[in-house]
């Protein structure tokens, strides 16, 4: 079962691109689309699986009927455990099984198209450079809990430093330029390893990011549909996962 028809990546780069697309889809299901994912995993339905597709789309559906299936199948019956566990623990369990499935699919393609030892090693290295779905979902990929206070302290210190030195205009401008350069370097060092809680991609200085005031994870504005202008009017930002944390029936 695969969205958008059959697709058989044949090179290491193509398999990795396939892996990234499927991974992004499953992260989306378990983070930004978690409410809809939860709803679709009805325990009263038959055995259900979470599928991620190269197009970055996800689907909850029954397993493939053909035996053996064209591709390795994801964990079966994820819906049965939904109401018997805490939501966070259930999502973590699905994340772990999703990681295992992604690896299985990637190395299935590697075996099918005759990747040698060097190709397999290169593929695994490329995959291993990305955080796992488990790490993204649980927020353990990086030490993100301290980053919000770091940004706040950095912003305050930068504001204070830029207000100092009221001497000659030329000295002031030189000092400010130096402080801004140092501040930019410090900011890059602090956030260079920050991961988006939705897509799992690394921080980039030229993109707008926003931090959840509840779980303190960072997100691309585009991933959670928040613009800089809109963020100015938000007193307390809650990411989609935290917004959806409420008592289940």
XYZ file of C-alpha atoms in Angstrom:
249
model
C 0.000 0.000 0.000
C 1.572 3.271 -1.055
C 0.085 6.690 -1.716
C 0.497 8.029 -5.223
C 1.094 4.667 -6.873
C 4.178 2.469 -7.046
C 7.538 4.102 -6.558
C 10.842 2.257 -6.512
C 13.884 4.368 -5.580
C 17.015 2.774 -7.014
C 19.943 4.895 -5.799
C 21.132 5.755 -2.293
C 19.994 9.359 -2.767
C 16.560 8.274 -4.001
C 16.087 5.840 -1.112
C 17.098 8.546 1.354
C 14.674 10.992 -0.246
C 11.961 8.341 0.041
C 12.902 7.823 3.707
C 12.733 11.563 4.461
C 9.317 11.911 2.847
C 7.844 9.002 4.799
C 9.486 10.210 8.008
C 8.121 13.749 7.615
C 4.633 12.330 7.061
C 4.716 10.202 10.216
C 6.123 13.025 12.326
C 3.274 15.174 11.060
C 0.724 12.552 12.107
C 2.204 12.329 15.605
C 2.651 16.069 16.181
C 0.832 18.736 14.177
C -1.952 16.373 13.031
C -2.129 14.417 16.280
C -5.798 15.208 16.953
C -6.884 13.786 13.603
C -4.513 10.834 13.960
C -5.952 10.058 17.394
C -9.488 10.215 16.012
C -8.753 7.853 13.140
C -7.184 5.222 15.410
C -10.550 4.009 16.667
C -10.091 0.902 18.883
C -13.441 -0.426 17.652
C -12.083 -0.779 14.120
C -10.013 -3.673 12.780
C -6.215 -3.827 12.895
C -4.943 -0.453 11.691
C -1.496 0.726 10.605
C 0.109 4.157 10.241
C 1.566 4.631 6.769
C 3.921 7.411 5.718
C 4.356 8.136 2.020
C 7.207 9.722 0.029
C 4.845 12.633 -0.709
C 4.920 13.528 3.033
C 1.312 12.425 3.421
C 0.209 9.966 6.109
C -2.664 7.519 6.292
C -4.237 5.241 8.878
C -5.516 2.159 7.110
C -5.812 -1.608 7.117
C -2.671 -3.566 6.168
C -2.064 -4.669 2.598
C -4.057 -7.741 1.572
C -1.403 -9.361 -0.613
C 0.915 -11.880 1.049
C 3.771 -11.237 1.115
C 3.206 -7.478 0.778
C 5.062 -5.424 -1.799
C 6.814 -3.484 0.985
C 7.409 -4.303 4.653
C 4.300 -3.474 6.665
C 4.202 -1.064 9.631
C 3.124 -2.167 13.114
C -0.316 -3.765 13.059
C -3.148 -2.862 15.426
C -1.846 0.455 16.768
C -5.463 1.480 17.437
C -6.093 -1.293 19.991
C -3.717 0.210 22.565
C -4.996 3.778 22.197
C -7.436 3.861 25.108
C -5.461 1.517 27.349
C -2.461 3.848 27.704
C -1.689 7.463 28.458
C -1.784 9.385 25.181
C 1.875 10.402 25.466
C 2.959 6.791 26.046
C 0.807 5.571 23.169
C 2.240 8.131 20.754
C 5.746 7.203 21.902
C 5.028 3.535 21.198
C 3.738 4.327 17.713
C 6.823 6.512 17.120
C 9.206 3.667 18.018
C 7.433 1.240 15.679
C 7.390 3.896 12.959
C 11.172 4.283 13.222
C 11.594 0.535 12.849
C 9.328 0.485 9.803
C 11.203 3.316 8.075
C 14.504 1.470 8.467
C 12.907 -1.739 7.188
C 11.570 -0.023 4.065
C 14.851 1.752 3.330
C 16.935 -1.405 3.599
C 14.344 -3.393 1.698
C 15.000 -1.075 -1.251
C 18.733 -1.422 -0.634
C 18.547 -5.206 -0.800
C 16.174 -5.256 -3.751
C 18.382 -3.049 -5.882
C 21.675 -4.593 -4.858
C 23.276 -1.950 -2.652
C 26.763 -3.070 -1.697
C 28.388 -2.616 1.697
C 29.548 0.924 0.932
C 26.097 1.963 -0.310
C 24.376 0.495 2.741
C 26.805 2.249 5.059
C 26.296 5.556 3.267
C 22.524 5.168 3.429
C 22.593 4.373 7.135
C 24.895 7.332 7.818
C 22.522 9.687 6.007
C 19.566 8.276 7.944
C 21.430 8.373 11.239
C 22.172 12.083 10.828
C 18.441 12.754 11.248
C 16.738 12.507 14.643
C 14.403 9.545 14.981
C 10.643 9.990 15.087
C 10.808 8.894 18.716
C 13.284 11.682 19.488
C 11.132 14.287 17.764
C 7.882 13.161 19.390
C 9.322 12.935 22.907
C 11.483 16.049 22.581
C 14.620 14.172 23.631
C 16.548 14.802 20.430
C 18.241 17.849 21.891
C 18.246 19.737 25.174
C 15.360 21.947 24.214
C 14.031 22.522 27.707
C 16.769 25.100 28.361
C 16.593 26.888 25.053
C 13.662 29.174 25.743
C 15.330 30.705 28.796
C 18.561 30.965 26.812
C 16.812 32.957 24.090
C 15.126 35.187 26.657
C 18.393 35.861 28.462
C 20.196 36.428 25.194
C 17.568 38.891 23.975
C 17.655 40.822 27.253
C 21.434 40.946 27.368
C 21.563 42.055 23.749
C 19.040 44.824 24.398
C 20.978 46.006 27.430
C 24.310 45.926 25.652
C 22.946 47.852 22.675
C 21.689 50.605 25.000
C 25.122 51.125 26.572
C 27.903 53.398 25.411
C 26.289 56.732 24.662
C 29.608 58.306 23.633
C 30.448 59.425 20.132
C 28.196 58.105 17.382
C 31.047 56.388 15.548
C 32.186 54.482 18.663
C 28.593 53.553 19.438
C 27.962 52.181 15.961
C 31.229 50.214 15.982
C 30.423 48.727 19.376
C 26.871 47.826 18.350
C 28.060 46.195 15.144
C 30.562 44.108 17.093
C 27.938 43.107 19.661
C 25.456 42.168 16.951
C 28.045 40.007 15.200
C 28.940 38.297 18.464
C 25.268 37.938 19.331
C 24.519 36.323 15.977
C 27.375 33.869 16.462
C 26.195 33.083 19.998
C 22.620 32.602 18.761
C 23.787 30.239 16.033
C 25.796 28.229 18.561
C 22.818 28.005 20.917
C 20.314 27.047 18.258
C 22.336 25.375 15.545
C 21.258 21.969 16.852
C 17.643 22.898 17.603
C 15.092 20.676 15.893
C 11.615 21.591 14.777
C 9.076 19.699 16.892
C 6.892 19.178 13.826
C 9.156 18.260 10.903
C 12.337 17.380 12.819
C 14.549 19.559 10.619
C 17.421 21.606 12.024
C 17.269 25.300 12.915
C 18.044 27.798 10.169
C 18.739 31.450 10.979
C 16.792 32.750 7.986
C 13.509 31.118 9.073
C 10.917 32.220 11.626
C 10.622 29.938 14.649
C 8.291 29.931 17.642
C 8.595 28.197 21.020
C 5.715 26.467 22.811
C 5.231 27.960 26.277
C 4.009 24.604 27.603
C 6.441 21.926 26.356
C 9.177 24.431 25.387
C 9.790 22.795 22.020
C 10.590 24.941 18.978
C 8.721 24.907 15.670
C 9.064 26.432 12.226
C 6.365 29.072 11.942
C 5.327 27.546 8.620
C 4.928 24.082 10.195
C 2.431 25.327 12.778
C 0.928 28.044 10.556
C 2.133 30.978 12.684
C 3.516 34.125 11.031
C 5.771 36.688 12.747
C 2.911 39.203 12.619
C 0.509 36.792 14.275
C 3.088 35.812 16.891
C 3.262 39.431 18.059
C -0.310 39.118 19.363
C 0.075 35.732 21.080
C 0.624 36.053 24.832
C 1.102 32.325 25.439
C 1.758 30.036 22.495
C 0.616 26.410 22.664
C 1.803 24.008 19.981
C -0.774 21.690 18.335
C 0.186 18.773 20.591
C -0.236 20.766 23.809
C -3.426 22.387 22.523
C -4.917 18.959 21.953
C -4.029 17.636 25.404
C -7.383 17.406 27.074
C -9.417 14.735 28.731
C -10.413 12.005 26.329
C -13.897 10.447 26.480
